[in-house]
Tab-separated table of N, CA and C in Angstrom:
chain	number	residue	atom	x	y	z
W	1	MET	N	185.916	-40.822	59.770
W	1	MET	CA	186.944	-40.849	60.784
W	1	MET	C	188.071	-39.933	60.346
W	2	LEU	N	188.603	-39.216	61.257
W	2	LEU	CA	189.825	-38.461	61.030
W	2	LEU	C	190.903	-39.080	61.890
W	3	LEU	N	192.096	-39.131	61.380
W	3	LEU	CA	193.208	-39.762	62.077
W	3	LEU	C	194.314	-38.746	62.251
W	4	LYS	N	194.771	-38.530	63.495
W	4	LYS	CA	195.874	-37.624	63.756
W	4	LYS	C	197.131	-38.453	63.954
W	5	LEU	N	198.149	-38.160	63.174
W	5	LEU	CA	199.401	-38.898	63.265
W	5	LEU	C	200.293	-38.288	64.339
W	6	THR	N	201.096	-39.121	64.987
W	6	THR	CA	201.987	-38.637	66.037
W	6	THR	C	203.283	-38.071	65.477
W	7	ARG	N	203.568	-38.382	64.210
W	7	ARG	CA	204.769	-37.829	63.575
W	7	ARG	C	204.504	-37.667	62.074
W	8	LYS	N	205.391	-36.929	61.431
W	8	LYS	CA	205.246	-36.690	59.993
W	8	LYS	C	205.460	-37.983	59.219
W	9	VAL	N	204.789	-38.078	58.088
W	9	VAL	CA	204.941	-39.230	57.218
W	9	VAL	C	206.274	-39.101	56.478
W	10	ALA	N	207.063	-40.174	56.491
W	10	ALA	CA	208.365	-40.164	55.830
W	10	ALA	C	208.205	-40.357	54.326
W	11	GLY	N	209.200	-39.910	53.586
W	11	GLY	CA	209.210	-40.128	52.143
W	11	GLY	C	208.741	-38.908	51.384
W	12	ASN	N	208.968	-38.950	50.082
W	12	ASN	CA	208.617	-37.797	49.259
W	12	ASN	C	207.456	-38.081	48.314
W	13	LYS	N	206.759	-39.187	48.500
W	13	LYS	CA	205.639	-39.530	47.619
W	13	LYS	C	204.303	-39.363	48.321
W	14	LYS	N	204.181	-38.337	49.121
W	14	LYS	CA	202.918	-38.083	49.814
W	14	LYS	C	202.325	-36.783	49.293
W	15	GLN	N	201.015	-36.727	49.315
W	15	GLN	CA	200.314	-35.525	48.896
W	15	GLN	C	199.105	-35.338	49.800
W	16	ILE	N	198.739	-34.105	49.994
W	16	ILE	CA	197.518	-33.787	50.720
W	16	ILE	C	196.446	-33.554	49.670
W	17	ILE	N	195.309	-34.182	49.854
W	17	ILE	CA	194.223	-34.005	48.893
W	17	ILE	C	193.281	-32.910	49.380
W	18	ALA	N	192.784	-32.141	48.448
W	18	ALA	CA	191.885	-31.039	48.792
W	18	ALA	C	190.512	-31.558	49.193
W	19	LEU	N	189.893	-30.853	50.127
W	19	LEU	CA	188.502	-31.116	50.491
W	19	LEU	C	187.607	-30.226	49.639
W	20	PRO	N	186.368	-30.639	49.429
W	20	PRO	CA	185.477	-29.842	48.574
W	20	PRO	C	184.959	-28.608	49.294
W	21	PRO	N	184.561	-27.588	48.538
W	21	PRO	CA	183.864	-26.462	49.170
W	21	PRO	C	182.469	-26.919	49.587
W	22	SER	N	181.886	-26.228	50.542
W	22	SER	CA	180.579	-26.647	51.072
W	22	SER	C	179.468	-26.575	50.037
W	23	ASN	N	179.631	-25.754	49.020
W	23	ASN	CA	178.583	-25.600	48.012
W	23	ASN	C	178.874	-26.397	46.735
W	24	MET	N	179.801	-27.328	46.786
W	24	MET	CA	180.182	-28.077	45.588
W	24	MET	C	179.032	-28.972	45.114
W	25	HIS	N	178.764	-28.914	43.832
W	25	HIS	CA	177.769	-29.787	43.215
W	25	HIS	C	178.459	-30.550	42.088
W	26	ILE	N	178.401	-31.854	42.136
W	26	ILE	CA	179.051	-32.681	41.132
W	26	ILE	C	178.025	-33.032	40.062
W	27	GLN	N	178.331	-32.705	38.852
W	27	GLN	CA	177.413	-32.908	37.743
W	27	GLN	C	177.222	-34.387	37.414
W	28	GLU	N	176.018	-34.737	37.014
W	28	GLU	CA	175.713	-36.066	36.519
W	28	GLU	C	176.658	-36.397	35.359
W	29	LYS	N	177.094	-37.636	35.298
W	29	LYS	CA	177.995	-38.172	34.268
W	29	LYS	C	179.435	-37.701	34.407
W	30	LYS	N	179.742	-36.933	35.455
W	30	LYS	CA	181.119	-36.530	35.728
W	30	LYS	C	181.938	-37.789	35.976
W	31	ILE	N	183.104	-37.887	35.377
W	31	ILE	CA	183.981	-39.041	35.595
W	31	ILE	C	184.900	-38.741	36.775
W	32	CYS	N	184.829	-39.597	37.780
W	32	CYS	CA	185.643	-39.469	38.984
W	32	CYS	C	186.419	-40.779	39.181
W	33	HIS	N	187.204	-40.863	40.225
W	33	HIS	CA	188.027	-42.043	40.480
W	33	HIS	C	187.779	-42.550	41.885
W	34	VAL	N	187.719	-43.869	42.023
W	34	VAL	CA	187.628	-44.497	43.339
W	34	VAL	C	188.807	-45.455	43.457
W	35	ALA	N	189.386	-45.517	44.661
W	35	ALA	CA	190.558	-46.362	44.877
W	35	ALA	C	190.368	-47.193	46.135
W	36	GLY	N	191.001	-48.366	46.155
W	36	GLY	CA	190.934	-49.203	47.347
W	36	GLY	C	191.748	-50.474	47.227
W	37	TRP	N	191.843	-51.174	48.356
W	37	TRP	CA	192.561	-52.442	48.456
W	37	TRP	C	191.592	-53.603	48.660
W	38	GLY	N	190.337	-53.396	48.339
W	38	GLY	CA	189.314	-54.416	48.564
W	38	GLY	C	189.297	-55.503	47.508
W	39	LYS	N	188.250	-56.296	47.561
W	39	LYS	CA	188.067	-57.388	46.611
W	39	LYS	C	187.905	-56.837	45.194
W	40	THR	N	188.243	-57.668	44.218
W	40	THR	CA	188.055	-57.276	42.828
W	40	THR	C	186.818	-57.927	42.225
W	41	GLU	N	186.190	-58.833	42.979
W	41	GLU	CA	184.923	-59.439	42.590
W	41	GLU	C	184.207	-59.909	43.845
W	42	THR	N	182.913	-60.174	43.741
W	42	THR	CA	182.072	-60.445	44.908
W	42	THR	C	182.650	-61.494	45.847
W	43	ASP	N	183.041	-62.633	45.353
W	43	ASP	CA	183.572	-63.686	46.220
W	43	ASP	C	185.084	-63.832	46.108
W	44	GLY	N	185.749	-62.819	45.603
W	44	GLY	CA	187.193	-62.866	45.392
W	44	GLY	C	187.971	-62.488	46.636
W	45	GLY	N	189.274	-62.480	46.492
W	45	GLY	CA	190.167	-62.101	47.590
W	45	GLY	C	190.557	-60.641	47.470
W	46	VAL	N	191.224	-60.147	48.504
W	46	VAL	CA	191.711	-58.775	48.485
W	46	VAL	C	193.001	-58.712	47.671
W	47	VAL	N	193.395	-57.522	47.296
W	47	VAL	CA	194.589	-57.332	46.484
W	47	VAL	C	195.723	-56.794	47.352
W	48	ASP	N	196.948	-56.894	46.858
W	48	ASP	CA	198.092	-56.411	47.630
W	48	ASP	C	198.643	-55.094	47.079
W	49	ARG	N	197.876	-54.467	46.202
W	49	ARG	CA	198.258	-53.148	45.703
W	49	ARG	C	196.996	-52.301	45.523
W	50	LEU	N	197.185	-51.025	45.595
W	50	LEU	CA	196.060	-50.106	45.459
W	50	LEU	C	195.497	-50.176	44.049
W	51	MET	N	194.194	-50.392	43.960
W	51	MET	CA	193.501	-50.433	42.669
W	51	MET	C	192.694	-49.140	42.526
W	52	GLU	N	192.517	-48.712	41.272
W	52	GLU	CA	191.756	-47.499	40.995
W	52	GLU	C	190.919	-47.719	39.746
W	53	VAL	N	189.716	-47.147	39.745
W	53	VAL	CA	188.834	-47.257	38.585
W	53	VAL	C	188.073	-45.942	38.407
W	54	ASP	N	187.803	-45.613	37.149
W	54	ASP	CA	186.983	-44.449	36.836
W	54	ASP	C	185.521	-44.836	36.966
W	55	VAL	N	184.729	-43.962	37.572
W	55	VAL	CA	183.285	-44.181	37.698
W	55	VAL	C	182.556	-42.909	37.293
W	56	SER	N	181.359	-43.072	36.814
W	56	SER	CA	180.536	-41.953	36.379
W	56	SER	C	179.506	-41.612	37.457
W	57	VAL	N	179.358	-40.324	37.756
W	57	VAL	CA	178.389	-39.868	38.757
W	57	VAL	C	176.973	-40.032	38.198
W	58	ILE	N	176.099	-40.510	39.050
W	58	ILE	CA	174.708	-40.783	38.679
W	58	ILE	C	173.798	-39.777	39.373
W	59	ASN	N	172.826	-39.283	38.649
W	59	ASN	CA	171.864	-38.315	39.153
W	59	ASN	C	171.240	-38.814	40.461
W	60	LEU	N	171.167	-37.934	41.457
W	60	LEU	CA	170.653	-38.311	42.780
W	60	LEU	C	169.185	-38.727	42.736
W	61	ASN	N	168.385	-38.104	41.882
W	61	ASN	CA	166.978	-38.507	41.764
W	61	ASN	C	166.863	-39.924	41.210
W	62	THR	N	167.659	-40.243	40.211
W	62	THR	CA	167.689	-41.599	39.657
W	62	THR	C	168.119	-42.579	40.729
W	63	CYS	N	169.155	-42.229	41.450
W	63	CYS	CA	169.680	-43.084	42.506
W	63	CYS	C	168.628	-43.336	43.591
W	64	SER	N	167.959	-42.291	44.008
W	64	SER	CA	166.928	-42.398	45.036
W	64	SER	C	165.783	-43.307	44.574
W	65	ARG	N	165.366	-43.150	43.337
W	65	ARG	CA	164.294	-43.977	42.791
W	65	ARG	C	164.703	-45.458	42.784
W	66	LEU	N	165.960	-45.735	42.448
W	66	LEU	CA	166.441	-47.116	42.378
W	66	LEU	C	166.640	-47.738	43.763
W	67	TRP	N	167.062	-46.932	44.734
W	67	TRP	CA	167.325	-47.453	46.077
W	67	TRP	C	166.078	-47.494	46.953
W	68	GLY	N	165.114	-46.624	46.719
W	68	GLY	CA	163.881	-46.677	47.491
W	68	GLY	C	163.708	-45.553	48.476
W	69	PRO	N	162.619	-45.616	49.263
W	69	PRO	CA	162.185	-44.491	50.103
W	69	PRO	C	163.114	-44.106	51.251
W	70	SER	N	163.932	-44.990	51.752
W	70	SER	CA	164.797	-44.642	52.890
W	70	SER	C	166.171	-44.160	52.427
W	71	PHE	N	166.250	-43.678	51.206
W	71	PHE	CA	167.513	-43.222	50.625
W	71	PHE	C	167.986	-41.946	51.313
W	72	PRO	N	169.254	-41.893	51.786
W	72	PRO	CA	169.750	-40.703	52.484
W	72	PRO	C	170.054	-39.555	51.517
W	73	SER	N	170.107	-38.338	52.034
W	73	SER	CA	170.348	-37.162	51.192
W	73	SER	C	171.803	-36.711	51.196
W	74	ASP	N	172.633	-37.322	52.030
W	74	ASP	CA	174.031	-36.880	52.164
W	74	ASP	C	174.995	-37.810	51.434
W	75	VAL	N	174.609	-38.217	50.222
W	75	VAL	CA	175.417	-39.182	49.482
W	75	VAL	C	175.662	-38.726	48.044
W	76	ILE	N	176.621	-39.396	47.430
W	76	ILE	CA	176.898	-39.288	45.997
W	76	ILE	C	176.753	-40.693	45.437
W	77	CYS	N	176.157	-40.813	44.278
W	77	CYS	CA	176.020	-42.100	43.611
W	77	CYS	C	176.954	-42.113	42.414
W	78	ALA	N	177.767	-43.160	42.299
W	78	ALA	CA	178.693	-43.266	41.171
W	78	ALA	C	179.099	-44.716	40.996
W	79	GLY	N	179.170	-45.148	39.770
W	79	GLY	CA	179.557	-46.528	39.480
W	79	GLY	C	178.408	-47.480	39.735
W	80	GLY	N	178.653	-48.750	39.437
W	80	GLY	CA	177.578	-49.722	39.522
W	80	GLY	C	176.585	-49.452	38.402
W	81	TYR	N	175.321	-49.589	38.679
W	81	TYR	CA	174.193	-49.300	37.793
W	81	TYR	C	174.573	-48.977	36.336
W	82	GLY	N	174.397	-49.956	35.496
W	82	GLY	CA	174.635	-49.749	34.073
W	82	GLY	C	176.087	-49.762	33.651
W	83	SER	N	176.988	-50.144	34.542
W	83	SER	CA	178.404	-50.208	34.187
W	83	SER	C	179.013	-51.468	34.801
W	84	HIS	N	180.250	-51.690	34.504
W	84	HIS	CA	180.981	-52.814	35.103
W	84	HIS	C	182.114	-52.275	35.969
W	85	LYS	N	181.927	-51.081	36.499
W	85	LYS	CA	182.968	-50.436	37.287
W	85	LYS	C	182.401	-49.983	38.624
W	86	GLY	N	183.234	-50.041	39.649
W	86	GLY	CA	182.835	-49.559	40.960
W	86	GLY	C	183.706	-50.150	42.037
W	87	PHE	N	183.258	-50.023	43.276
W	87	PHE	CA	184.031	-50.552	44.396
W	87	PHE	C	183.480	-51.894	44.832
W	88	CYS	N	184.202	-52.533	45.768
W	88	CYS	CA	183.796	-53.837	46.276
W	88	CYS	C	184.086	-53.879	47.778
W	89	GLN	N	183.696	-54.970	48.427
W	89	GLN	CA	183.911	-55.096	49.859
W	89	GLN	C	185.414	-55.005	50.163
W	90	GLY	N	185.731	-54.243	51.202
W	90	GLY	CA	187.114	-53.998	51.573
W	90	GLY	C	187.596	-52.630	51.119
W	91	ASP	N	186.830	-51.984	50.251
W	91	ASP	CA	187.171	-50.636	49.788
W	91	ASP	C	186.554	-49.551	50.667
W	92	SER	N	185.703	-49.938	51.612
W	92	SER	CA	184.994	-48.970	52.456
W	92	SER	C	185.961	-47.986	53.095
W	93	GLY	N	185.570	-46.719	53.080
W	93	GLY	CA	186.405	-45.662	53.644
W	93	GLY	C	187.340	-45.049	52.624
W	94	GLY	N	187.446	-45.665	51.455
W	94	GLY	CA	188.314	-45.146	50.404
W	94	GLY	C	187.721	-43.895	49.770
W	95	PRO	N	188.537	-43.181	48.999
W	95	PRO	CA	188.092	-41.898	48.446
W	95	PRO	C	187.410	-42.001	47.088
W	96	LEU	N	186.456	-41.103	46.882
W	96	LEU	CA	185.934	-40.792	45.561
W	96	LEU	C	186.518	-39.424	45.238
W	97	VAL	N	187.314	-39.350	44.174
W	97	VAL	CA	188.048	-38.135	43.830
W	97	VAL	C	187.590	-37.614	42.469
W	98	CYS	N	187.218	-36.341	42.443
W	98	CYS	CA	186.810	-35.675	41.202
W	98	CYS	C	187.682	-34.433	41.028
W	99	ASP	N	188.377	-34.354	39.913
W	99	ASP	CA	189.242	-33.204	39.619
W	99	ASP	C	190.222	-32.907	40.753
W	100	GLY	N	190.786	-33.949	41.340
W	100	GLY	CA	191.783	-33.788	42.394
W	100	GLY	C	191.221	-33.407	43.751
W	101	ILE	N	189.902	-33.469	43.914
W	101	ILE	CA	189.249	-33.117	45.182
W	101	ILE	C	188.562	-34.359	45.740
W	102	ALA	N	188.781	-34.647	47.021
W	102	ALA	CA	188.105	-35.771	47.686
W	102	ALA	C	186.668	-35.354	47.947
W	103	VAL	N	185.728	-35.943	47.210
W	103	VAL	CA	184.328	-35.537	47.333
W	103	VAL	C	183.464	-36.556	48.066
W	104	GLY	N	183.918	-37.808	48.112
W	104	GLY	CA	183.117	-38.841	48.737
W	104	GLY	C	183.953	-39.899	49.417
W	105	VAL	N	183.291	-40.692	50.248
W	105	VAL	CA	183.906	-41.809	50.964
W	105	VAL	C	183.093	-43.056	50.639
W	106	VAL	N	183.771	-44.132	50.198
W	106	VAL	CA	183.094	-45.381	49.860
W	106	VAL	C	182.234	-45.829	51.027
W	107	SER	N	180.936	-46.069	50.771
W	107	SER	CA	180.017	-46.463	51.835
W	107	SER	C	179.429	-47.853	51.620
W	108	TYR	N	178.582	-48.048	50.607
W	108	TYR	CA	177.974	-49.367	50.420
W	108	TYR	C	177.501	-49.576	48.994
W	109	ASN	N	177.362	-50.862	48.662
W	109	ASN	CA	176.769	-51.243	47.381
W	109	ASN	C	175.582	-52.150	47.666
W	110	TYR	N	174.955	-52.653	46.647
W	110	TYR	CA	173.729	-53.421	46.817
W	110	TYR	C	174.003	-54.849	47.271
W	111	GLN	N	173.632	-55.161	48.496
W	111	GLN	CA	173.734	-56.499	49.080
W	111	GLN	C	175.122	-57.110	48.942
W	112	GLY	N	176.149	-56.268	49.041
W	112	GLY	CA	177.515	-56.762	48.953
W	112	GLY	C	177.852	-57.341	47.591
W	113	ASN	N	177.086	-56.968	46.569
W	113	ASN	CA	177.274	-57.500	45.221
W	113	ASN	C	178.176	-56.572	44.426
W	114	CYS	N	179.339	-57.059	44.044
W	114	CYS	CA	180.293	-56.249	43.293
W	114	CYS	C	180.155	-56.432	41.793
W	115	ALA	N	179.154	-57.176	41.360
W	115	ALA	CA	178.927	-57.371	39.930
W	115	ALA	C	178.167	-56.183	39.348
W	116	TYR	N	177.903	-55.153	40.167
W	116	TYR	CA	177.275	-53.922	39.748
W	116	TYR	C	175.950	-54.167	39.045
W	117	PRO	N	174.993	-54.625	39.828
W	117	PRO	CA	173.691	-54.989	39.262
W	117	PRO	C	172.845	-53.783	38.882
W	118	THR	N	171.729	-53.622	39.517
W	118	THR	CA	170.747	-52.619	39.111
W	118	THR	C	170.750	-51.357	39.957
W	119	LYS	N	171.661	-51.250	40.903
W	119	LYS	CA	171.687	-50.077	41.781
W	119	LYS	C	173.083	-49.454	41.797
W	120	PRO	N	173.153	-48.124	41.877
W	120	PRO	CA	174.441	-47.437	41.933
W	120	PRO	C	175.185	-47.699	43.245
W	121	ASN	N	176.503	-47.517	43.214
W	121	ASN	CA	177.314	-47.542	44.433
W	121	ASN	C	177.083	-46.233	45.182
W	122	ILE	N	177.170	-46.296	46.523
W	122	ILE	CA	176.866	-45.142	47.372
W	122	ILE	C	178.127	-44.679	48.120
W	123	TYR	N	178.339	-43.377	48.091
W	123	TYR	CA	179.457	-42.719	48.779
W	123	TYR	C	178.891	-41.661	49.721
W	124	THR	N	179.462	-41.527	50.900
W	124	THR	CA	179.097	-40.420	51.788
W	124	THR	C	179.701	-39.145	51.203
W	125	GLU	N	178.892	-38.095	51.103
W	125	GLU	CA	179.345	-36.838	50.505
W	125	GLU	C	180.100	-35.995	51.529
W	126	ILE	N	181.368	-35.798	51.298
W	126	ILE	CA	182.242	-35.104	52.245
W	126	ILE	C	181.789	-33.682	52.522
W	127	SER	N	181.299	-32.965	51.515
W	127	SER	CA	180.912	-31.564	51.714
W	127	SER	C	179.824	-31.408	52.771
W	128	LYS	N	179.020	-32.433	52.993
W	128	LYS	CA	177.952	-32.373	53.998
W	128	LYS	C	178.495	-32.441	55.422
W	129	TYR	N	179.776	-32.787	55.575
W	129	TYR	CA	180.378	-32.963	56.896
W	129	TYR	C	181.540	-31.999	57.138
W	130	LEU	N	181.664	-30.969	56.323
W	130	LEU	CA	182.770	-30.030	56.470
W	130	LEU	C	182.752	-29.303	57.810
W	131	GLY	N	181.579	-28.981	58.326
W	131	GLY	CA	181.503	-28.329	59.642
W	131	GLY	C	182.149	-29.185	60.709
W	132	TRP	N	181.817	-30.463	60.731
W	132	TRP	CA	182.408	-31.392	61.705
W	132	TRP	C	183.902	-31.544	61.456
W	133	ILE	N	184.300	-31.742	60.197
W	133	ILE	CA	185.724	-31.909	59.878
W	133	ILE	C	186.512	-30.693	60.325
W	134	ASN	N	186.035	-29.515	59.995
W	134	ASN	CA	186.754	-28.295	60.380
W	134	ASN	C	186.806	-28.090	61.884
W	135	SER	N	185.759	-28.501	62.599
W	135	SER	CA	185.775	-28.367	64.060
W	135	SER	C	186.818	-29.279	64.682
W	136	ILE	N	187.081	-30.402	64.051
W	136	ILE	CA	188.078	-31.347	64.573
W	136	ILE	C	189.500	-30.902	64.224
W	137	ILE	N	189.736	-30.519	62.967
W	137	ILE	CA	191.103	-30.217	62.538
W	137	ILE	C	191.567	-28.830	62.984
W	138	ASN	N	190.629	-27.962	63.367
W	138	ASN	CA	191.038	-26.650	63.874
W	138	ASN	C	191.492	-26.788	65.305
């Protein structure tokens, strides 16, 4: 979703985040950041402040093997699988940021389980949608 504001955002603590180039490839094990206001555990409550955690990018072939045959090709896998870090319910739509560039959007985890079991967290890869984004913002 893109949101057009009717007026400028007030205050001096705002920043515009860069979008990735269309040919961007994020290396396996790259440390990125995910942020959100969602739950901090599977059956927990939401938080009243923005939380952020570092997550490691997982190889797409590994991710596909773990998720199964209907795995989409327009995603980034990071967090979960083999770690105790990642996103939870309520974080959907939040950013995955690598080197100051918004590369992904929080999409889904395994069966709503935030304990980061045997499958990586899934993010929609922004670079795959740059044509649509540019057609809207132009």
